[in-house]
Amino acid sequence: MTDLLNNPAVQAGVVPFVVGTLIGAPLARTRYLAVAVLAGLAALLALTIGFSMEPFTSVKKLLVITLVAALLSLGWETAQRSLSPRAVGVFSLAVALAGVWMIQRVLVQQEARQAWVMGGATAAYLLVLMAGSLATTARDSLHAPLVGVALGWGSGALAVLGASGLLGQIGIALGTACAAVVLVQMVRGRVAPGAGTWGLPAAAGAGLVGVLACVTAELSWQFLLPLLLVPIAPALFPASSRPLWLVAIGKGVAALVPAALAVAWAYLSGGTVSPS
Amino acid sequence: MNLVSKTLLASLLPLSAWAAPTTYMLDPTHTIPYFAVNHLGMSTVQGHFERTSGNVTLDVAAKTGAIELKVPTATISTGDGKRSDGTRSRDDHLRSADFFNVAEFPEMVFKSTKFNFKGDKPETIEGTLTLLGVSKQVKLAVVGFNCGANPMSKQQMCGADLAGTIKRSDYGMKYGVPAIGDDIKLTIAVEAYKQ
């Protein structure tokens, strides 16, 4: 059993999926599905690096930002407020600035021009990604986790190709926990209520994984660009009156297309890694 | 001065070198931190850091000393560096946030707090190792301490191997434990020239 739980694929894939499903199932009628996503991520951390915040590295900051995003989502859903364009803008800007804070220790070691470019690119990428994710998932509790799946898996795979197994596991765990949330809705045959903000922690976490894979590992920035299309890709599959499970699969595949393109591009450019 | 006095004085001359604190500058090409870590319970991966800087102060008479080593973590090398096909290597992985996180923490530092002598030679060195921004006390054994003239340059030098073991998880480097060992054996080859 210990050997199984030490397997990186089990840590990032199986366990977050099982935990996300067990937590998500009773929450499927509520607005609090963000808890299931958070639980899946927590399960990964319990099996890998633990919950200690020392040293307070950029990875720990990523986890804190993701936690805060989840708490914001829970608070917003509790208040039962809809996600207005202004709220989308504020949340997106907050994540963008948090991303710059996350890489602050790296920025201060750069020359001024390089720091501005790195910080600006980080903020711009996260701003666009979050705005797209929140704007397209507002009031759609199926669209939100589908975007989370594609962003999580895409960022995670890119991080692995960029030579960071830990960042890869974090991204994949986020995506897999979102997949569990999709599954519980498919089984129930009904979309969960809510403003869709609980896509916020998954999108934020996945976006930050991509940034860190570029800043602290060997991923090149350009491979993140196709991920900006993930939030809008599910719209290519019209929902109409199709059964929920078919809509979920169709939109899910559509969301995964740009993520798969990003990963294929990175892989074909020589970004593979062998086990250490 | 008679012959006995001259002989006695001559025999004391080498010891005069020890009478006061003497500063030595580390030879970067011969001061190399090596490490060894168990991999999957199967074999030992060995590596080193290719550049080190620092200085040593030694006062044999007073039986004190000080050493400071600064190691750029990006110079880590385990024999799997750049690959011709462009794929990511083990050294790339070790430089990432999973392990040494060189982008955030470009340097690790060992700074001694106490030299323990046995006779005229240091036996152990206690100090602080700072890695990933975390500082912990470590104790290193001094193996093979020796001083003399470099046979080619004739410059006075001293050298030794500093040996010890740390747990990388103590410094927050937890990725891969226990598949990739937590215990890291350190051997720091040190050569330094008298200033």
CSV table of C-alpha atoms in Angstrom, one decimal:
chain,number,residue,atom,x,y,z
A,1,MET,CA,0.0,0.0,0.0
A,2,THR,CA,2.9,2.3,0.9
A,3,ASP,CA,4.5,1.7,-2.5
A,4,LEU,CA,1.2,2.4,-4.2
A,5,LEU,CA,0.8,5.7,-2.4
A,6,ASN,CA,4.4,6.7,-3.2
A,7,ASN,CA,3.7,6.3,-6.9
A,8,PRO,CA,3.5,9.9,-8.4
A,9,ALA,CA,0.7,8.9,-10.8
A,10,VAL,CA,-1.4,7.6,-7.9
A,11,GLN,CA,-0.6,10.7,-5.8
A,12,ALA,CA,-1.6,13.1,-8.5
A,13,GLY,CA,-4.3,11.2,-10.3
A,14,VAL,CA,-6.0,8.4,-8.4
A,15,VAL,CA,-6.1,9.8,-4.9
A,16,PRO,CA,-7.3,13.4,-5.8
A,17,PHE,CA,-10.0,11.8,-8.0
A,18,VAL,CA,-11.2,9.5,-5.3
A,19,VAL,CA,-11.1,12.2,-2.7
A,20,GLY,CA,-12.7,14.8,-5.0
A,21,THR,CA,-15.5,12.3,-5.8
A,22,LEU,CA,-16.1,11.4,-2.1
A,23,ILE,CA,-16.2,15.1,-1.1
A,24,GLY,CA,-18.0,16.3,-4.2
A,25,ALA,CA,-20.9,13.7,-4.2
A,26,PRO,CA,-22.6,15.1,-1.1
A,27,LEU,CA,-21.9,18.7,-2.2
A,28,ALA,CA,-23.3,18.3,-5.7
A,29,ARG,CA,-26.6,19.9,-4.7
A,30,THR,CA,-24.8,22.8,-3.1
A,31,ARG,CA,-22.8,25.8,-4.1
A,32,TYR,CA,-19.7,24.5,-2.4
A,33,LEU,CA,-18.0,22.3,-4.9
A,34,ALA,CA,-14.8,24.3,-4.5
A,35,VAL,CA,-14.3,22.2,-1.4
A,36,ALA,CA,-13.9,19.1,-3.5
A,37,VAL,CA,-11.3,20.7,-5.6
A,38,LEU,CA,-9.4,21.8,-2.5
A,39,ALA,CA,-9.7,18.4,-1.0
A,40,GLY,CA,-8.2,16.8,-4.0
A,41,LEU,CA,-5.2,19.2,-3.9
A,42,ALA,CA,-4.9,18.6,-0.1
A,43,ALA,CA,-4.7,14.9,-0.6
A,44,LEU,CA,-1.8,15.3,-3.0
A,45,LEU,CA,0.0,17.5,-0.5
A,46,ALA,CA,-0.5,15.0,2.3
A,47,LEU,CA,1.2,12.3,0.2
A,48,THR,CA,4.1,14.5,-1.1
A,49,ILE,CA,5.5,17.7,0.4
A,50,GLY,CA,3.1,18.1,3.4
A,51,PHE,CA,1.6,21.3,4.7
A,52,SER,CA,4.6,23.0,6.3
A,53,MET,CA,5.0,26.5,5.0
A,54,GLU,CA,8.7,26.6,5.8
A,55,PRO,CA,10.6,27.4,3.6
A,56,PHE,CA,8.0,29.8,2.2
A,57,THR,CA,9.0,29.2,-1.4
A,58,SER,CA,7.1,30.2,-4.6
A,59,VAL,CA,5.5,26.7,-4.5
A,60,LYS,CA,4.1,27.4,-1.0
A,61,LYS,CA,2.9,30.8,-2.2
A,62,LEU,CA,1.1,29.1,-5.1
A,63,LEU,CA,-0.7,26.8,-2.6
A,64,VAL,CA,-1.6,29.8,-0.4
A,65,ILE,CA,-3.0,31.7,-3.4
A,66,THR,CA,-5.0,28.7,-4.5
A,67,LEU,CA,-6.4,28.3,-0.9
A,68,VAL,CA,-7.4,31.9,-0.8
A,69,ALA,CA,-9.1,31.6,-4.2
A,70,ALA,CA,-11.1,28.7,-2.9
A,71,LEU,CA,-12.1,30.6,0.3
A,72,LEU,CA,-13.1,33.6,-1.9
A,73,SER,CA,-15.2,31.3,-4.0
A,74,LEU,CA,-16.9,29.8,-0.9
A,75,GLY,CA,-17.6,33.2,0.5
A,76,TRP,CA,-19.0,34.5,-2.8
A,77,GLU,CA,-21.2,31.4,-3.2
A,78,THR,CA,-22.4,31.7,0.4
A,79,ALA,CA,-23.4,35.3,-0.4
A,80,GLN,CA,-25.2,33.9,-3.5
A,81,ARG,CA,-24.1,36.7,-5.6
A,82,SER,CA,-23.8,36.5,-9.3
A,83,LEU,CA,-20.4,37.0,-11.0
A,84,SER,CA,-20.6,40.5,-12.5
A,85,PRO,CA,-18.1,41.8,-15.1
A,86,ARG,CA,-16.7,44.0,-12.4
A,87,ALA,CA,-16.2,41.0,-10.1
A,88,VAL,CA,-14.5,39.1,-12.9
A,89,GLY,CA,-12.2,42.0,-13.4
A,90,VAL,CA,-11.4,42.3,-9.7
A,91,PHE,CA,-10.8,38.6,-9.2
A,92,SER,CA,-8.6,38.4,-12.3
A,93,LEU,CA,-6.5,41.4,-11.3
A,94,ALA,CA,-6.1,39.9,-7.8
A,95,VAL,CA,-4.8,36.6,-9.1
A,96,ALA,CA,-2.5,38.5,-11.6
A,97,LEU,CA,-0.9,40.5,-8.8
A,98,ALA,CA,-0.7,37.5,-6.6
A,99,GLY,CA,1.2,35.7,-9.3
A,100,VAL,CA,3.8,38.5,-9.3
A,101,TRP,CA,4.0,38.3,-5.5
A,102,MET,CA,4.6,34.5,-6.0
A,103,ILE,CA,7.7,35.0,-8.1
A,104,GLN,CA,8.9,38.1,-6.2
A,105,ARG,CA,12.1,36.4,-4.9
A,106,VAL,CA,13.1,35.6,-8.4
A,107,LEU,CA,12.3,39.1,-9.7
A,108,VAL,CA,14.5,40.9,-7.2
A,109,GLN,CA,17.5,38.9,-8.5
A,110,GLN,CA,17.0,40.0,-12.1
A,111,GLU,CA,18.2,43.1,-13.7
A,112,ALA,CA,15.5,45.8,-13.7
A,113,ARG,CA,14.4,45.4,-17.4
A,114,GLN,CA,14.3,41.6,-17.1
A,115,ALA,CA,12.3,41.8,-13.9
A,116,TRP,CA,9.7,44.1,-15.5
A,117,VAL,CA,9.4,41.8,-18.5
A,118,MET,CA,9.0,38.7,-16.4
A,119,GLY,CA,6.6,40.3,-14.0
A,120,GLY,CA,4.6,41.9,-16.7
A,121,ALA,CA,4.3,38.7,-18.7
A,122,THR,CA,3.2,36.9,-15.6
A,123,ALA,CA,0.6,39.4,-14.7
A,124,ALA,CA,-0.7,39.6,-18.3
A,125,TYR,CA,-1.0,35.9,-18.7
A,126,LEU,CA,-2.8,35.4,-15.5
A,127,LEU,CA,-5.1,38.3,-16.1
A,128,VAL,CA,-6.2,37.0,-19.5
A,129,LEU,CA,-6.5,33.4,-18.3
A,130,MET,CA,-8.5,34.3,-15.2
A,131,ALA,CA,-10.8,36.8,-17.0
A,132,GLY,CA,-11.5,34.2,-19.7
A,133,SER,CA,-12.1,31.4,-17.2
A,134,LEU,CA,-14.4,33.4,-14.9
A,135,ALA,CA,-16.3,35.2,-17.7
A,136,THR,CA,-17.1,32.0,-19.5
A,137,THR,CA,-17.9,29.9,-16.5
A,138,ALA,CA,-20.1,32.4,-14.7
A,139,ARG,CA,-23.5,30.8,-13.9
A,140,ASP,CA,-22.4,27.5,-15.5
A,141,SER,CA,-21.3,25.0,-12.9
A,142,LEU,CA,-20.5,22.4,-15.6
A,143,HIS,CA,-18.3,24.7,-17.7
A,144,ALA,CA,-16.2,25.7,-14.7
A,145,PRO,CA,-14.8,22.3,-13.8
A,146,LEU,CA,-14.3,21.4,-17.4
A,147,VAL,CA,-12.1,24.4,-17.8
A,148,GLY,CA,-10.4,23.4,-14.6
A,149,VAL,CA,-9.7,19.9,-16.0
A,150,ALA,CA,-8.2,21.2,-19.2
A,151,LEU,CA,-6.1,23.9,-17.5
A,152,GLY,CA,-5.0,21.6,-14.7
A,153,TRP,CA,-4.0,18.7,-16.9
A,154,GLY,CA,-2.5,21.0,-19.5
A,155,SER,CA,-0.4,23.0,-17.1
A,156,GLY,CA,0.6,19.9,-15.2
A,157,ALA,CA,1.8,18.1,-18.3
A,158,LEU,CA,3.7,21.2,-19.5
A,159,ALA,CA,5.4,21.5,-16.1
A,160,VAL,CA,6.5,17.9,-16.3
A,161,LEU,CA,7.9,18.6,-19.8
A,162,GLY,CA,9.6,21.6,-18.2
A,163,ALA,CA,11.4,19.3,-15.7
A,164,SER,CA,9.3,19.9,-12.6
A,165,GLY,CA,7.5,16.8,-11.3
A,166,LEU,CA,6.1,18.6,-8.3
A,167,LEU,CA,4.5,21.4,-10.3
A,168,GLY,CA,3.2,18.7,-12.7
A,169,GLN,CA,1.6,16.8,-9.9
A,170,ILE,CA,-0.1,20.0,-8.5
A,171,GLY,CA,-1.5,20.8,-11.9
A,172,ILE,CA,-2.7,17.3,-12.6
A,173,ALA,CA,-4.2,16.9,-9.1
A,174,LEU,CA,-6.2,20.1,-9.6
A,175,GLY,CA,-7.4,18.9,-13.0
A,176,THR,CA,-8.3,15.5,-11.7
A,177,ALA,CA,-10.2,16.9,-8.7
A,178,CYS,CA,-12.2,19.0,-11.2
A,179,ALA,CA,-12.8,15.9,-13.2
A,180,ALA,CA,-14.3,14.3,-10.1
A,181,VAL,CA,-16.6,17.3,-9.8
A,182,VAL,CA,-17.7,16.9,-13.4
A,183,LEU,CA,-18.4,13.2,-12.7
A,184,VAL,CA,-20.6,13.8,-9.7
A,185,GLN,CA,-22.7,16.2,-11.8
A,186,MET,CA,-22.9,13.7,-14.7
A,187,VAL,CA,-24.0,10.9,-12.4
A,188,ARG,CA,-26.6,13.2,-10.7
A,189,GLY,CA,-27.8,14.3,-14.2
A,190,ARG,CA,-28.1,17.9,-13.0
A,191,VAL,CA,-25.7,20.8,-12.9
A,192,ALA,CA,-24.8,22.1,-9.4
A,193,PRO,CA,-26.2,25.5,-8.4
A,194,GLY,CA,-24.0,28.5,-8.0
A,195,ALA,CA,-22.3,31.3,-9.7
A,196,GLY,CA,-19.5,29.1,-11.0
A,197,THR,CA,-16.9,30.8,-9.0
A,198,TRP,CA,-15.6,27.6,-7.7
A,199,GLY,CA,-13.7,27.3,-11.0
A,200,LEU,CA,-11.6,30.1,-9.5
A,201,PRO,CA,-9.2,28.0,-7.4
A,202,ALA,CA,-8.6,25.5,-10.2
A,203,ALA,CA,-8.0,28.1,-12.9
A,204,ALA,CA,-5.8,30.2,-10.5
A,205,GLY,CA,-3.8,27.2,-9.4
A,206,ALA,CA,-3.3,25.9,-12.9
A,207,GLY,CA,-2.3,29.3,-14.2
A,208,LEU,CA,0.2,29.7,-11.4
A,209,VAL,CA,1.6,26.2,-12.1
A,210,GLY,CA,2.3,27.3,-15.7
A,211,VAL,CA,4.0,30.5,-14.6
A,212,LEU,CA,6.2,28.7,-12.1
A,213,ALA,CA,7.2,26.0,-14.6
A,214,CYS,CA,8.6,28.8,-16.8
A,215,VAL,CA,10.2,30.8,-14.0
A,216,THR,CA,11.8,28.0,-11.9
A,217,ALA,CA,12.0,25.1,-14.4
A,218,GLU,CA,12.8,24.8,-18.0
A,219,LEU,CA,9.4,25.5,-19.7
A,220,SER,CA,9.4,28.2,-22.4
A,221,TRP,CA,6.7,30.8,-22.1
A,222,GLN,CA,5.2,30.4,-25.6
A,223,PHE,CA,3.9,26.9,-24.7
A,224,LEU,CA,1.4,28.5,-22.2
A,225,LEU,CA,-0.3,30.6,-24.9
A,226,PRO,CA,-2.6,27.9,-26.3
A,227,LEU,CA,-4.0,27.5,-22.7
A,228,LEU,CA,-5.6,30.9,-23.1
A,229,LEU,CA,-8.0,29.3,-25.5
A,230,VAL,CA,-9.2,26.7,-23.0
A,231,PRO,CA,-11.9,28.8,-21.4
A,232,ILE,CA,-13.6,29.6,-24.7
A,233,ALA,CA,-13.2,26.2,-26.4
A,234,PRO,CA,-16.1,24.5,-24.7
A,235,ALA,CA,-18.4,27.0,-26.4
A,236,LEU,CA,-17.7,25.2,-29.6
A,237,PHE,CA,-19.8,22.3,-28.4
A,238,PRO,CA,-23.4,23.5,-28.4
A,239,ALA,CA,-25.4,22.3,-25.4
A,240,SER,CA,-28.9,22.6,-26.7
A,241,SER,CA,-31.1,19.9,-25.3
A,242,ARG,CA,-28.6,17.1,-25.2
A,243,PRO,CA,-28.2,14.9,-22.1
A,244,LEU,CA,-25.9,16.3,-19.4
A,245,TRP,CA,-23.4,13.5,-19.7
A,246,LEU,CA,-23.0,14.1,-23.5
A,247,VAL,CA,-22.7,17.8,-23.0
A,248,ALA,CA,-20.0,17.2,-20.4
A,249,ILE,CA,-18.0,14.9,-22.6
A,250,GLY,CA,-18.4,17.1,-25.7
A,251,LYS,CA,-17.4,20.3,-23.9
A,252,GLY,CA,-14.7,18.5,-22.0
A,253,VAL,CA,-13.1,17.2,-25.2
A,254,ALA,CA,-13.4,20.7,-26.7
A,255,ALA,CA,-11.6,22.2,-23.7
A,256,LEU,CA,-8.9,19.7,-23.9
A,257,VAL,CA,-8.0,20.4,-27.5
A,258,PRO,CA,-6.0,23.6,-26.9
A,259,ALA,CA,-4.4,22.0,-23.8
A,260,ALA,CA,-3.4,19.0,-25.9
A,261,LEU,CA,-2.0,21.3,-28.6
A,262,ALA,CA,0.1,23.1,-26.0
A,263,VAL,CA,1.5,19.9,-24.7
A,264,ALA,CA,2.2,18.4,-28.1
A,265,TRP,CA,3.9,21.6,-29.2
A,266,ALA,CA,6.2,21.5,-26.1
A,267,TYR,CA,6.9,17.8,-26.5
A,268,LEU,CA,7.8,18.1,-30.2
A,269,SER,CA,10.0,21.0,-29.3
A,270,GLY,CA,12.2,18.7,-27.2
A,271,GLY,CA,10.7,19.2,-23.8
A,272,THR,CA,10.6,15.7,-22.4
A,273,VAL,CA,12.0,14.5,-19.1
A,274,SER,CA,13.2,11.2,-17.9
A,275,PRO,CA,12.7,10.1,-14.3
A,276,SER,CA,15.4,11.3,-11.9
B,1,MET,CA,74.3,31.9,19.2
B,2,ASN,CA,75.6,28.4,19.6
B,3,LEU,CA,74.6,25.4,17.4
B,4,VAL,CA,72.1,24.0,19.9
B,5,SER,CA,70.3,27.3,20.1
B,6,LYS,CA,70.3,27.7,16.3
B,7,THR,CA,69.0,24.2,15.9
B,8,LEU,CA,66.3,24.8,18.5
B,9,LEU,CA,65.3,28.1,16.9
B,10,ALA,CA,65.2,26.5,13.4
B,11,SER,CA,63.0,23.7,14.7
B,12,LEU,CA,60.5,26.2,16.1
B,13,LEU,CA,60.2,28.1,12.8
B,14,PRO,CA,57.4,26.0,11.2
B,15,LEU,CA,55.4,26.3,14.4
B,16,SER,CA,55.6,30.1,14.1
B,17,ALA,CA,53.3,29.8,11.2
B,18,TRP,CA,50.7,28.6,13.6
B,19,ALA,CA,51.2,31.3,16.2
B,20,ALA,CA,48.5,33.7,14.9
B,21,PRO,CA,45.3,33.4,12.9
B,22,THR,CA,46.1,32.7,9.3
B,23,THR,CA,43.7,33.4,6.5
B,24,TYR,CA,43.5,31.0,3.5
B,25,MET,CA,41.6,31.7,0.3
B,26,LEU,CA,39.8,28.7,-1.1
B,27,ASP,CA,41.1,27.3,-4.4
B,28,PRO,CA,37.9,27.1,-6.4
B,29,THR,CA,39.1,24.4,-8.7
B,30,HIS,CA,40.0,22.1,-5.9
B,31,THR,CA,37.3,22.9,-3.4
B,32,ILE,CA,34.4,20.8,-4.5
B,33,PRO,CA,31.3,19.8,-2.5
B,34,TYR,CA,30.3,16.2,-3.4
B,35,PHE,CA,27.1,14.5,-2.4
B,36,ALA,CA,25.6,11.1,-2.5
B,37,VAL,CA,21.9,10.1,-2.3
B,38,ASN,CA,20.1,6.7,-2.5
B,39,HIS,CA,17.9,6.3,-5.6
B,40,LEU,CA,14.9,4.1,-5.3
B,41,GLY,CA,16.7,1.8,-2.9
B,42,MET,CA,18.7,0.5,-5.8
B,43,SER,CA,21.9,2.6,-6.2
B,44,THR,CA,23.6,5.7,-5.1
B,45,VAL,CA,23.5,8.8,-7.3
B,46,GLN,CA,26.6,10.9,-6.8
B,47,GLY,CA,27.0,14.5,-7.8
B,48,HIS,CA,28.9,17.7,-7.0
B,49,PHE,CA,28.8,21.4,-7.4
B,50,GLU,CA,31.2,22.8,-9.9
B,51,ARG,CA,32.0,26.1,-8.3
B,52,THR,CA,32.7,27.2,-4.7
B,53,SER,CA,34.1,30.3,-3.1
B,54,GLY,CA,35.0,31.3,0.4
B,55,ASN,CA,37.8,31.5,2.9
B,56,VAL,CA,39.3,29.8,5.9
B,57,THR,CA,40.9,31.2,9.0
B,58,LEU,CA,43.0,28.9,11.2
B,59,ASP,CA,44.8,29.5,14.5
B,60,VAL,CA,46.4,26.3,15.5
B,61,ALA,CA,48.0,27.7,18.6
B,62,ALA,CA,44.7,29.1,19.9
B,63,LYS,CA,42.9,26.0,18.5
B,64,THR,CA,40.3,28.1,16.7
B,65,GLY,CA,39.2,28.5,13.1
B,66,ALA,CA,36.5,29.7,10.8
B,67,ILE,CA,35.4,28.7,7.4
B,68,GLU,CA,32.7,30.0,5.0
B,69,LEU,CA,31.8,28.2,1.8
B,70,LYS,CA,29.4,29.7,-0.8
B,71,VAL,CA,28.1,27.3,-3.4
B,72,PRO,CA,26.1,28.4,-6.5
B,73,THR,CA,23.4,25.8,-6.6
B,74,ALA,CA,22.9,26.1,-10.4
B,75,THR,CA,26.4,24.5,-10.8
B,76,ILE,CA,25.0,21.1,-9.6
B,77,SER,CA,26.2,18.2,-11.8
B,78,THR,CA,25.2,14.5,-11.6
B,79,GLY,CA,26.6,13.3,-14.9
B,80,ASP,CA,23.2,13.9,-16.7
B,81,GLY,CA,23.4,17.5,-17.9
B,82,LYS,CA,22.6,18.8,-21.3
B,83,ARG,CA,21.2,16.2,-23.7
B,84,SER,CA,21.7,16.3,-27.4
B,85,ASP,CA,18.1,15.7,-28.2
B,86,GLY,CA,16.9,18.6,-26.0
B,87,THR,CA,15.1,16.5,-23.5
B,88,ARG,CA,15.2,17.6,-19.9
B,89,SER,CA,18.0,16.1,-17.8
B,90,ARG,CA,18.3,15.1,-14.2
B,91,ASP,CA,20.4,18.2,-13.6
B,92,ASP,CA,17.5,20.3,-15.0
B,93,HIS,CA,15.2,18.6,-12.6
B,94,LEU,CA,17.5,19.1,-9.7
B,95,ARG,CA,17.7,22.8,-10.5
B,96,SER,CA,13.9,23.1,-10.5
B,97,ALA,CA,11.5,24.0,-7.7
B,98,ASP,CA,11.3,20.3,-6.9
B,99,PHE,CA,14.8,20.3,-5.4
B,100,PHE,CA,17.3,23.1,-5.3
B,101,ASN,CA,15.0,25.8,-6.7
B,102,VAL,CA,18.0,27.7,-8.1
B,103,ALA,CA,15.9,30.5,-9.5
B,104,GLU,CA,14.8,31.5,-6.0
B,105,PHE,CA,17.8,30.4,-4.0
B,106,PRO,CA,20.9,30.7,-6.2
B,107,GLU,CA,23.3,30.0,-3.4
B,108,MET,CA,23.8,27.7,-0.4
B,109,VAL,CA,26.2,28.7,2.3
B,110,PHE,CA,28.1,26.9,5.1
B,111,LYS,CA,29.4,29.1,7.8
B,112,SER,CA,31.3,27.6,10.7
B,113,THR,CA,30.6,28.4,14.4
B,114,LYS,CA,33.2,26.3,16.1
B,115,PHE,CA,36.4,24.3,15.3
B,116,ASN,CA,37.1,21.3,17.5
B,117,PHE,CA,40.8,20.3,17.5
B,118,LYS,CA,42.5,17.1,18.4
B,119,GLY,CA,46.1,18.0,18.9
B,120,ASP,CA,47.2,20.5,16.3
B,121,LYS,CA,44.6,19.4,13.7
B,122,PRO,CA,40.9,20.2,13.5
B,123,GLU,CA,38.8,17.1,14.1
B,124,THR,CA,35.3,18.4,13.6
B,125,ILE,CA,33.7,21.7,12.4
B,126,GLU,CA,30.3,22.8,13.6
B,127,GLY,CA,28.4,25.4,11.7
B,128,THR,CA,25.3,26.5,9.9
B,129,LEU,CA,24.2,25.3,6.5
B,130,THR,CA,21.8,27.5,4.8
B,131,LEU,CA,19.9,25.8,2.0
B,132,LEU,CA,16.6,27.0,0.4
B,133,GLY,CA,16.6,29.8,2.9
B,134,VAL,CA,16.6,27.5,5.8
B,135,SER,CA,19.5,27.4,8.3
B,136,LYS,CA,20.3,24.3,10.3
B,137,GLN,CA,23.2,23.3,12.5
B,138,VAL,CA,25.5,20.6,11.0
B,139,LYS,CA,28.7,18.9,12.2
B,140,LEU,CA,31.3,18.0,9.7
B,141,ALA,CA,34.2,15.6,10.4
B,142,VAL,CA,37.6,16.8,9.2
B,143,VAL,CA,39.3,14.0,7.4
B,144,GLY,CA,42.9,13.9,6.2
B,145,PHE,CA,43.8,17.5,7.3
B,146,ASN,CA,47.3,18.4,6.1
B,147,CYS,CA,49.3,21.6,5.4
B,148,GLY,CA,52.4,22.1,3.3
B,149,ALA,CA,53.8,23.7,0.3
B,150,ASN,CA,52.3,23.1,-3.1
B,151,PRO,CA,55.0,21.1,-4.9
B,152,MET,CA,54.7,23.2,-8.1
B,153,SER,CA,54.0,26.7,-7.0
B,154,LYS,CA,55.6,26.3,-3.5
B,155,GLN,CA,52.8,28.3,-2.1
B,156,GLN,CA,51.7,27.3,1.4
B,157,MET,CA,48.4,25.6,1.5
B,158,CYS,CA,46.2,23.4,3.6
B,159,GLY,CA,43.6,20.8,2.7
B,160,ALA,CA,41.1,18.3,4.0
B,161,ASP,CA,37.8,16.6,3.3
B,162,LEU,CA,34.8,17.7,5.4
B,163,ALA,CA,32.3,14.9,5.8
B,164,GLY,CA,28.8,14.8,7.2
B,165,THR,CA,25.2,13.8,6.6
B,166,ILE,CA,22.1,15.9,6.4
B,167,LYS,CA,18.4,15.3,5.9
B,168,ARG,CA,17.2,17.3,2.9
B,169,SER,CA,13.7,17.4,4.3
B,170,ASP,CA,15.0,19.5,7.2
B,171,TYR,CA,15.5,22.2,4.7
B,172,GLY,CA,12.1,21.8,3.0
B,173,MET,CA,13.4,19.7,0.1
B,174,LYS,CA,10.8,17.0,0.4
B,175,TYR,CA,10.0,16.0,-3.1
B,176,GLY,CA,10.5,12.3,-3.9
B,177,VAL,CA,11.1,11.2,-0.3
B,178,PRO,CA,11.6,8.3,0.4
B,179,ALA,CA,12.0,7.0,-3.1
B,180,ILE,CA,14.9,9.5,-3.5
B,181,GLY,CA,16.7,9.3,-0.2
B,182,ASP,CA,16.3,11.9,2.5
B,183,ASP,CA,19.8,11.3,3.9
B,184,ILE,CA,22.4,13.2,1.9
B,185,LYS,CA,26.1,12.3,2.4
B,186,LEU,CA,28.3,15.3,2.0
B,187,THR,CA,32.0,15.3,1.3
B,188,ILE,CA,33.5,18.7,0.7
B,189,ALA,CA,37.1,18.6,-0.6
B,190,VAL,CA,38.8,21.7,0.5
B,191,GLU,CA,42.1,23.2,-0.6
B,192,ALA,CA,43.1,26.7,0.4
B,193,TYR,CA,46.2,28.9,-0.1
B,194,LYS,CA,47.7,31.0,2.6
B,195,GLN,CA,47.2,34.7,2.0
